[in-house]
Coordinates of C-alpha atoms in Angstrom, one line a residue:
M16 CA 0.0 0.0 0.0
T17 CA 1.3 3.5 -0.8
V18 CA 0.4 6.6 1.2
A19 CA 1.3 10.3 1.3
D20 CA 3.5 11.4 4.1
K21 CA 1.6 14.6 4.6
G22 CA 1.1 15.5 8.3
I23 CA 3.7 13.0 9.6
P24 CA 6.6 14.8 11.4
S25 CA 10.1 14.2 10.1
W26 CA 11.4 13.5 13.6
P27 CA 12.8 11.3 14.8
K28 CA 15.0 10.5 11.7
V29 CA 14.9 6.8 11.2
T30 CA 17.0 4.7 8.8
I31 CA 17.0 0.9 8.2
R32 CA 20.1 -0.5 6.5
L33 CA 20.1 -4.2 5.5
Y34 CA 23.6 -5.7 5.4
D35 CA 22.8 -9.4 4.6
D36 CA 20.3 -12.1 5.3
H37 CA 20.8 -11.9 9.1
N38 CA 22.2 -8.5 9.9
A39 CA 20.8 -5.0 9.7
E40 CA 21.1 -1.6 11.5
V41 CA 18.4 0.7 12.7
K42 CA 19.2 4.3 13.4
I43 CA 16.7 6.3 15.4
A44 CA 17.6 10.0 15.9
G45 CA 21.3 9.1 15.4
R46 CA 21.2 6.2 17.8
S47 CA 22.4 2.9 16.3
H48 CA 20.5 -0.3 17.1
P49 CA 22.3 -3.4 15.5
V50 CA 19.9 -6.2 14.5
N51 CA 20.8 -9.9 14.2
H52 CA 17.8 -12.1 13.2
H53 CA 16.7 -14.8 10.8
D54 CA 14.4 -12.1 9.3
P55 CA 16.2 -8.7 9.9
R56 CA 13.6 -6.8 7.9
Q57 CA 10.8 -7.8 10.3
A58 CA 13.0 -7.4 13.4
A59 CA 13.9 -3.8 12.3
I60 CA 10.2 -3.0 11.6
A61 CA 9.2 -4.3 15.1
L62 CA 11.9 -2.1 16.7
I63 CA 10.6 1.0 14.9
A64 CA 7.0 0.1 15.6
E65 CA 7.8 0.0 19.3
R66 CA 9.2 3.6 19.1
A67 CA 6.1 4.7 17.1
G68 CA 4.0 3.3 19.9
Q69 CA 5.9 5.4 22.4
L70 CA 5.3 8.5 20.3
G71 CA 1.6 7.5 19.7
R72 CA 1.8 8.1 16.0
P73 CA 3.4 6.6 12.8
V74 CA 7.0 7.6 11.9
K75 CA 8.7 8.0 8.6
A76 CA 11.7 5.8 7.8
T77 CA 14.1 5.2 4.9
A78 CA 14.9 1.5 4.2
I79 CA 18.1 0.7 2.3
D80 CA 18.6 -2.7 0.9
S81 CA 22.0 -4.4 0.6
D82 CA 22.1 -3.5 -3.1
G83 CA 21.9 0.2 -2.3
S84 CA 18.3 0.7 -3.3
S85 CA 16.2 2.7 -0.9
W86 CA 12.5 3.1 0.0
P87 CA 10.7 5.8 1.9
L88 CA 8.3 4.2 4.3
V89 CA 5.7 5.0 7.0
I90 CA 5.7 2.6 10.0
H91 CA 2.7 2.5 12.3
P92 CA 2.6 1.5 16.0
D93 CA 0.9 -1.8 15.2
G94 CA 3.6 -2.8 12.8
Q95 CA 1.8 -1.9 9.5
V96 CA 4.2 -0.6 6.9
D97 CA 3.2 1.7 4.0
A98 CA 5.3 3.0 1.1
I99 CA 5.4 6.8 0.7
E100 CA 4.0 7.9 -2.6
V101 CA 6.9 8.0 -5.1
A102 CA 7.5 6.9 -8.6
P103 CA 9.6 3.8 -8.1
K104 CA 11.3 2.0 -11.0
R105 CA 10.3 -1.4 -9.6
K106 CA 7.7 -2.5 -7.1
P107 CA 8.9 -1.8 -3.5
I108 CA 9.6 -5.0 -1.6
W109 CA 9.7 -3.6 1.9
P110 CA 5.9 -3.1 2.4
I111 CA 5.2 -6.5 0.8
V112 CA 7.6 -8.2 3.1
A113 CA 6.2 -6.3 6.1
A114 CA 2.6 -7.2 5.3
A115 CA 3.5 -10.9 4.9
G116 CA 5.1 -10.9 8.3
L117 CA 2.8 -8.6 10.2
A118 CA 1.2 -11.4 12.1
V119 CA 4.6 -12.5 13.4
V120 CA 5.2 -9.0 14.8
L121 CA 1.8 -8.9 16.6
V122 CA 2.1 -12.5 17.9
G123 CA 5.7 -12.3 18.9
G124 CA 4.8 -9.7 21.6
T125 CA 8.2 -8.1 22.2
T126 CA 11.0 -6.6 20.3
A127 CA 13.5 -8.7 22.3
Y128 CA 12.1 -11.9 20.9
L129 CA 12.5 -10.7 17.4
L130 CA 16.0 -9.4 17.9
V131 CA 17.2 -12.6 19.6
G132 CA 15.6 -15.0 17.2
R133 CA 15.7 -18.8 17.3
T134 CA 19.0 -19.3 15.5
P135 CA 21.2 -16.2 16.0
A136 CA 24.0 -15.7 13.6
K137 CA 27.3 -14.2 14.4
P138 CA 26.7 -10.4 14.8
K139 CA 28.3 -8.0 12.4
P140 CA 30.9 -5.9 14.1
S141 CA 30.0 -2.2 14.1
A142 CA 32.8 0.1 13.1
V143 CA 33.4 3.2 15.3
K144 CA 32.6 6.3 13.2
M145 CA 35.0 9.2 13.6
L146 CA 34.4 12.9 13.2
P147 CA 35.7 14.4 9.9
E148 CA 38.9 16.3 9.8
L149 CA 38.4 20.1 9.7
P150 CA 40.8 23.0 9.2
L151 CA 42.5 23.8 12.4
P152 CA 41.9 27.1 14.2
R153 CA 44.8 29.5 14.7
I154 CA 46.5 28.7 18.0
V155 CA 49.4 31.0 19.0
P156 CA 51.1 32.2 22.2
D157 CA 50.4 35.8 23.3
Q158 CA 50.5 38.3 26.2
F159 CA 47.4 38.9 28.3
I160 CA 47.5 42.7 28.6
G161 CA 43.8 43.7 28.4
R162 CA 43.3 43.6 32.2
P163 CA 45.1 42.4 35.3
A164 CA 45.8 38.6 35.5
P165 CA 44.2 36.7 38.3
P166 CA 46.3 36.3 41.5
G167 CA 49.0 33.6 41.2
W168 CA 49.2 33.7 37.4
T169 CA 51.4 35.6 34.9
G170 CA 50.3 37.6 31.9
N171 CA 52.1 35.1 29.6
A172 CA 49.7 32.9 27.6
S173 CA 51.3 29.7 26.3
W174 CA 48.5 29.5 23.8
T175 CA 45.4 31.4 22.7
V176 CA 42.5 30.7 20.4
D177 CA 39.7 32.9 19.1
I178 CA 36.2 32.0 20.3
A179 CA 32.6 33.0 19.5
D180 CA 31.5 36.4 20.9
G181 CA 29.6 35.9 24.1
S182 CA 30.5 32.1 24.4
A183 CA 31.8 30.5 27.5
P184 CA 34.6 27.9 27.4
V185 CA 34.5 24.9 29.7
V186 CA 37.3 22.9 31.3
S187 CA 36.8 19.2 31.8
P188 CA 36.5 18.0 35.5
D189 CA 40.0 16.4 35.4
G190 CA 41.6 19.5 33.8
S191 CA 42.8 17.7 30.8
E192 CA 40.6 19.4 28.1
V193 CA 39.2 22.7 27.2
A194 CA 36.1 23.0 24.9
V195 CA 35.2 26.1 23.1
L196 CA 32.8 27.4 20.4
T197 CA 34.5 29.3 17.5
E198 CA 33.2 32.1 15.4
D199 CA 32.8 29.8 12.4
Q200 CA 30.3 27.6 14.2
K201 CA 32.6 24.8 15.3
L202 CA 33.1 22.9 18.5
V203 CA 36.9 22.7 19.2
V204 CA 38.3 20.5 22.0
L205 CA 41.9 21.1 23.0
D206 CA 44.3 19.5 25.5
S207 CA 45.9 21.6 28.2
N208 CA 48.8 22.4 25.9
G209 CA 46.6 23.8 23.2
K210 CA 46.6 20.8 20.9
V211 CA 43.4 20.2 19.0
L212 CA 41.9 16.8 20.0
Y213 CA 38.8 16.9 17.8
Q214 CA 36.4 19.3 16.1
D215 CA 32.8 19.3 14.9
E216 CA 30.6 21.6 12.9
L217 CA 27.6 22.9 14.8
P218 CA 24.2 24.4 13.7
K219 CA 23.4 28.0 14.5
N220 CA 22.3 28.9 18.0
A221 CA 24.1 25.9 19.6
S222 CA 24.6 26.4 23.3
D223 CA 27.9 26.4 25.1
P224 CA 29.5 23.0 25.7
V225 CA 29.1 21.3 29.1
Y226 CA 31.0 18.3 30.5
T227 CA 28.4 16.0 32.0
T228 CA 27.6 12.3 32.5
I229 CA 25.2 10.1 30.5
D230 CA 24.8 6.3 31.1
S231 CA 27.5 6.6 33.8
K232 CA 30.1 7.7 31.2
P233 CA 31.7 11.2 31.0
V234 CA 30.7 13.1 27.8
L235 CA 30.8 16.6 26.3
A236 CA 27.3 17.8 25.6
I237 CA 25.9 20.5 23.3
A238 CA 22.3 21.5 23.1
T239 CA 20.9 22.9 19.9
P240 CA 17.4 24.1 19.1
K241 CA 16.5 20.7 17.6
E242 CA 18.8 18.1 19.3
L243 CA 21.1 17.2 22.1
R244 CA 24.5 16.0 21.0
Y245 CA 27.0 14.3 23.3
Y246 CA 30.5 13.3 22.5
P247 CA 32.3 10.3 24.1
G248 CA 35.7 11.9 23.3
D249 CA 38.7 10.7 21.2
G250 CA 37.1 12.2 18.0
V251 CA 34.3 9.6 17.9
E252 CA 31.0 10.9 16.4
P253 CA 28.5 12.1 18.9
T254 CA 25.1 10.5 19.8
S255 CA 22.2 12.8 18.8
I256 CA 18.8 12.9 20.4
E257 CA 16.1 14.9 18.6
L258 CA 14.3 17.3 20.9
P259 CA 10.6 18.1 20.7
N260 CA 9.5 21.7 20.1
G261 CA 9.7 23.8 23.2
A262 CA 12.2 21.5 25.0
D263 CA 15.0 23.1 27.1
V264 CA 18.1 21.3 28.2
Q265 CA 19.4 22.1 31.7
F266 CA 22.7 20.9 33.3
F267 CA 22.1 21.6 37.0
G268 CA 22.8 18.0 38.0
T269 CA 25.4 15.5 37.0
S270 CA 23.4 14.6 33.9
P271 CA 21.2 16.6 31.5
L272 CA 17.5 17.3 32.3
I273 CA 15.1 18.0 29.5
T274 CA 12.3 20.3 30.6
F275 CA 9.1 21.4 28.7
G276 CA 6.7 24.3 28.8
D277 CA 4.7 22.7 31.6
T278 CA 6.0 21.0 34.8
S279 CA 7.0 17.8 33.0
A280 CA 10.6 16.8 32.3
S281 CA 12.7 13.9 30.9
V282 CA 16.1 12.3 31.7
V283 CA 18.5 10.9 29.1
S284 CA 19.3 7.2 29.0
N285 CA 20.4 4.7 26.3
G286 CA 20.1 7.4 23.6
E287 CA 16.5 8.3 24.4
L288 CA 14.4 10.6 26.5
H289 CA 12.5 9.1 29.4
T290 CA 9.7 11.0 31.1
V291 CA 10.2 11.6 34.8
E292 CA 7.7 9.3 36.4
N293 CA 5.4 9.7 39.5
Q294 CA 5.9 13.4 39.8
P295 CA 3.9 14.7 42.8
R296 CA 1.4 17.5 42.3
F297 CA 2.7 21.0 42.9
S298 CA 6.3 19.9 42.6
T299 CA 9.3 20.9 40.5
V300 CA 11.9 18.7 38.9
L301 CA 15.2 20.2 40.1
L302 CA 17.9 18.2 38.4
A303 CA 19.0 14.9 36.9
E304 CA 21.6 12.4 38.0
G305 CA 21.8 9.6 35.5
D306 CA 18.3 8.2 35.0
K307 CA 17.2 9.6 38.3
A308 CA 15.5 13.0 38.9
L309 CA 15.4 15.1 42.1
I310 CA 12.0 16.6 42.7
A311 CA 10.8 19.0 45.4
R312 CA 7.7 20.7 46.7
Y313 CA 8.3 24.4 47.7
A314 CA 7.9 23.6 51.4
G315 CA 9.4 20.1 51.0
P316 CA 9.9 17.3 51.0
L317 CA 12.4 16.1 48.4
Y318 CA 11.9 13.0 46.2
W319 CA 13.9 10.8 43.9
S320 CA 12.2 9.5 40.7
Q321 CA 13.9 6.7 38.8
T322 CA 12.6 5.1 35.6
G323 CA 10.7 1.9 36.3
K324 CA 10.9 2.3 40.1
D325 CA 8.7 3.6 42.9
L326 CA 9.0 7.3 44.0
Q327 CA 11.4 7.6 46.9
Q328 CA 10.9 10.3 49.5
L329 CA 14.1 11.8 51.0
T330 CA 13.9 12.7 54.6
L331 CA 15.7 15.9 55.4
K332 CA 17.4 16.2 58.8
P333 CA 17.1 19.6 60.5
P334 CA 20.0 21.7 61.8
P335 CA 20.1 22.6 65.5
G336 CA 17.4 25.2 66.3
A337 CA 15.2 24.5 63.3
T338 CA 11.5 24.0 63.8
G339 CA 10.5 23.1 60.2
I340 CA 11.2 23.7 56.5
N341 CA 10.5 27.2 55.2
H342 CA 11.2 26.3 51.6
V343 CA 13.5 24.4 49.3
A344 CA 15.6 27.0 47.5
M345 CA 17.6 25.2 44.8
A346 CA 19.9 22.2 44.2
S347 CA 23.2 21.1 42.6
P348 CA 25.0 17.8 42.3
G349 CA 24.7 16.0 45.7
R350 CA 23.4 19.1 47.4
A351 CA 20.1 20.8 48.2
L352 CA 19.7 24.3 49.6
I353 CA 17.1 24.3 52.4
I354 CA 15.8 27.3 54.4
W355 CA 14.6 26.3 57.9
N356 CA 12.3 28.2 60.2
T357 CA 13.2 28.9 63.8
K358 CA 11.2 29.9 66.9
N359 CA 12.1 33.5 65.9
P360 CA 9.8 34.5 63.0
D361 CA 12.5 37.0 61.9
A362 CA 15.2 34.4 61.5
V363 CA 15.8 31.4 59.3
I364 CA 18.7 29.0 59.0
P365 CA 20.1 28.4 55.5
T366 CA 21.6 24.9 55.2
V367 CA 23.3 22.7 52.6
S368 CA 21.8 19.2 52.8
S369 CA 23.0 16.0 51.2
T370 CA 20.6 14.6 48.5
A371 CA 22.0 11.1 49.2
D372 CA 20.8 10.8 52.8
G373 CA 19.3 14.2 53.8
S374 CA 22.0 15.0 56.4
V375 CA 23.2 18.5 57.0
A376 CA 26.5 19.1 55.1
A377 CA 26.7 22.8 56.3
A378 CA 24.6 25.1 58.4
C379 CA 24.9 28.9 58.0
Q380 CA 24.2 31.4 60.8
A381 CA 20.6 32.4 61.3
V382 CA 19.7 35.5 59.3
D383 CA 16.6 37.6 58.4
P384 CA 14.5 35.8 55.7
R385 CA 14.6 38.9 53.5
R386 CA 18.4 38.8 53.5
V387 CA 18.7 35.3 52.2
S388 CA 16.1 35.7 49.4
S389 CA 18.7 37.1 46.9
W390 CA 21.6 34.8 47.9
K391 CA 23.4 32.9 45.0
W392 CA 24.7 29.4 45.2
V393 CA 28.3 29.0 43.9
P394 CA 29.7 25.5 44.6
D395 CA 33.1 24.0 43.9
P396 CA 32.5 21.0 41.7
S397 CA 34.9 18.9 43.8
G398 CA 32.8 19.5 46.9
K399 CA 35.5 21.1 49.0
V400 CA 34.2 24.7 49.3
A401 CA 31.2 26.8 48.3
A402 CA 29.4 30.1 48.9
Y403 CA 25.7 30.4 49.5
G404 CA 25.4 34.2 49.3
E405 CA 27.1 35.8 52.3
C406 CA 27.7 32.3 53.9
V407 CA 31.1 31.0 52.9
I408 CA 31.5 27.3 53.4
D409 CA 34.5 25.0 54.1
F410 CA 33.0 21.5 53.7
I411 CA 36.3 19.7 54.6
G412 CA 36.7 21.6 57.9
R413 CA 32.9 21.8 58.4
K414 CA 33.0 25.5 59.0
T415 CA 30.9 28.4 57.8
T416 CA 31.6 32.1 57.9
L417 CA 29.1 34.9 57.4
L418 CA 30.5 37.9 55.4
E419 CA 28.3 40.9 55.1
D420 CA 27.6 42.2 51.6
F421 CA 29.5 39.3 50.0
D422 CA 28.1 38.5 46.5
P423 CA 29.8 35.3 45.1
L424 CA 30.6 35.3 41.4
S425 CA 32.6 32.1 40.6
V426 CA 35.0 29.5 42.1
T427 CA 38.2 28.1 40.8
G428 CA 39.9 25.3 42.7
T429 CA 39.2 26.4 46.3
T430 CA 39.3 30.2 45.6
I431 CA 36.0 31.9 45.6
Y432 CA 35.7 35.2 43.6
A433 CA 33.1 37.7 44.7
N434 CA 32.0 41.3 44.8
S435 CA 32.4 42.3 48.5
G436 CA 31.3 45.8 49.4
G437 CA 31.3 46.6 45.7
K438 CA 34.9 45.6 45.2
L439 CA 36.2 42.5 43.4
S440 CA 37.7 40.2 46.0
S441 CA 38.7 36.6 46.6
I442 CA 38.8 34.2 49.6
V443 CA 39.8 30.6 50.3
P444 CA 37.4 29.3 52.9
G445 CA 38.7 27.6 56.0
G446 CA 41.2 30.2 57.2
G447 CA 42.0 32.3 54.1
K448 CA 41.5 36.1 54.4
L449 CA 39.3 38.2 52.1
T450 CA 41.6 39.8 49.6
E451 CA 40.8 42.8 47.4
L452 CA 41.8 42.3 43.8
P453 CA 42.7 44.9 41.1
K454 CA 39.6 46.4 39.5
N455 CA 38.5 44.4 36.4
A456 CA 41.0 41.5 37.2
A457 CA 40.3 38.4 35.2
R458 CA 38.6 35.4 36.8
P459 CA 39.7 31.9 35.6
W460 CA 37.1 29.7 33.9
G461 CA 39.1 26.8 35.2
I462 CA 42.5 25.3 35.5
A463 CA 43.7 23.1 32.5
G464 CA 46.9 21.3 33.4
N465 CA 48.9 24.0 35.1
R466 CA 47.4 26.9 33.2
A467 CA 44.5 29.2 34.1
I468 CA 41.9 29.6 31.3
V469 CA 40.7 33.2 31.1
V470 CA 38.8 35.2 28.4
H471 CA 39.1 38.8 27.2
G472 CA 36.9 39.9 24.4
T473 CA 36.7 37.0 21.9
V474 CA 40.1 35.5 22.8
L475 CA 40.8 32.6 25.2
Y476 CA 44.2 32.8 27.0
A477 CA 45.9 29.9 28.7
L478 CA 48.0 31.7 31.4
D479 CA 51.2 30.3 32.9
K480 CA 51.7 30.1 36.7
K481 CA 53.9 32.6 38.5

């Protein structure tokens, strides 16, 4: 049967490639699904029909036979296959084969049965696809003279590279890589010595790169208006997940969280989006850690939602002097910011609580509720120090210090940069003194190897140590 493809969205992009009588490959939104079966056509169709069922509508697909001939198809959730109206030179075989085997798809019951088969053949090894080689950006040493260098670093830059105006570079958690966006719409990843490790061309309006974790593996992620790409490293092609209209990608947790216009959200796992399940009414999804999502009501409690599992409530332990939760302020990896009431209606206790067991990781001094309402949360990714507004925290020494009119801006290593009393300053929690810095001094984006990564205008500088 032939049909018109009118009204059927083009996403997700689906391709079926037949290799031989037992092996095929299905690609859904860039994610590869190898197929090994005594009837690979039917197994591939069953796999796509399952995805169509998840979407609640038919999907378009392109089937490519081993001889190179291709057929545009429409695959329905019940396994029915239609050919899209074209003018083929010969009668398309895919819909005919699909119709003959439709009963097998419906009776078989699960995709797993079809993919395993009764007499599995030796699977075809899949080749790792590498990113194409692109012209290298201009990387040269230079002097950082536009403004004062950060404390402890010289104005000598071992290497520099031009980046896109307004973009933010990112340093990998282990300090071995720096990822940037360039003016010619490329992602460029360099080692700490300025050597290009790999590059990729990006669509317009791509977001800044973020190092994150998906499926328990470190990746470099880029969100674009239509897809989420994540790179495993070493120049291997990224995995791409198509995003529905109106989706927004957030990186507040250890993994990306996909939010939508309403209160719903999805986590990323196995190359697909999975809806956050069992979300309580009047709650907000705060962040994602792997396939889990942290959820909170304004006045508590916190919950963990994990795909296929029951909702787990996290019991928060109060700090001394607290009478109950005032509200949940925000969260970051492993931490939740909780404001607690006290017997004094004009005083609250801001705390940093563990999202693993609900214990208090740090308790600030009691302050006026109006004072804490504008506080920013600036944590050190390694979990050693942080600033919650005017509350400076040393997690290792379990010590907090209240600094009046302290507005944190960023943290590099264990040094917190802030505007204090209207002046740029820095402090190392746990005994360090507040130090005033030269006006307009650069703040490092991170430390790569033994170099500080700073930006001035549209140039990234890798500064040497003093």
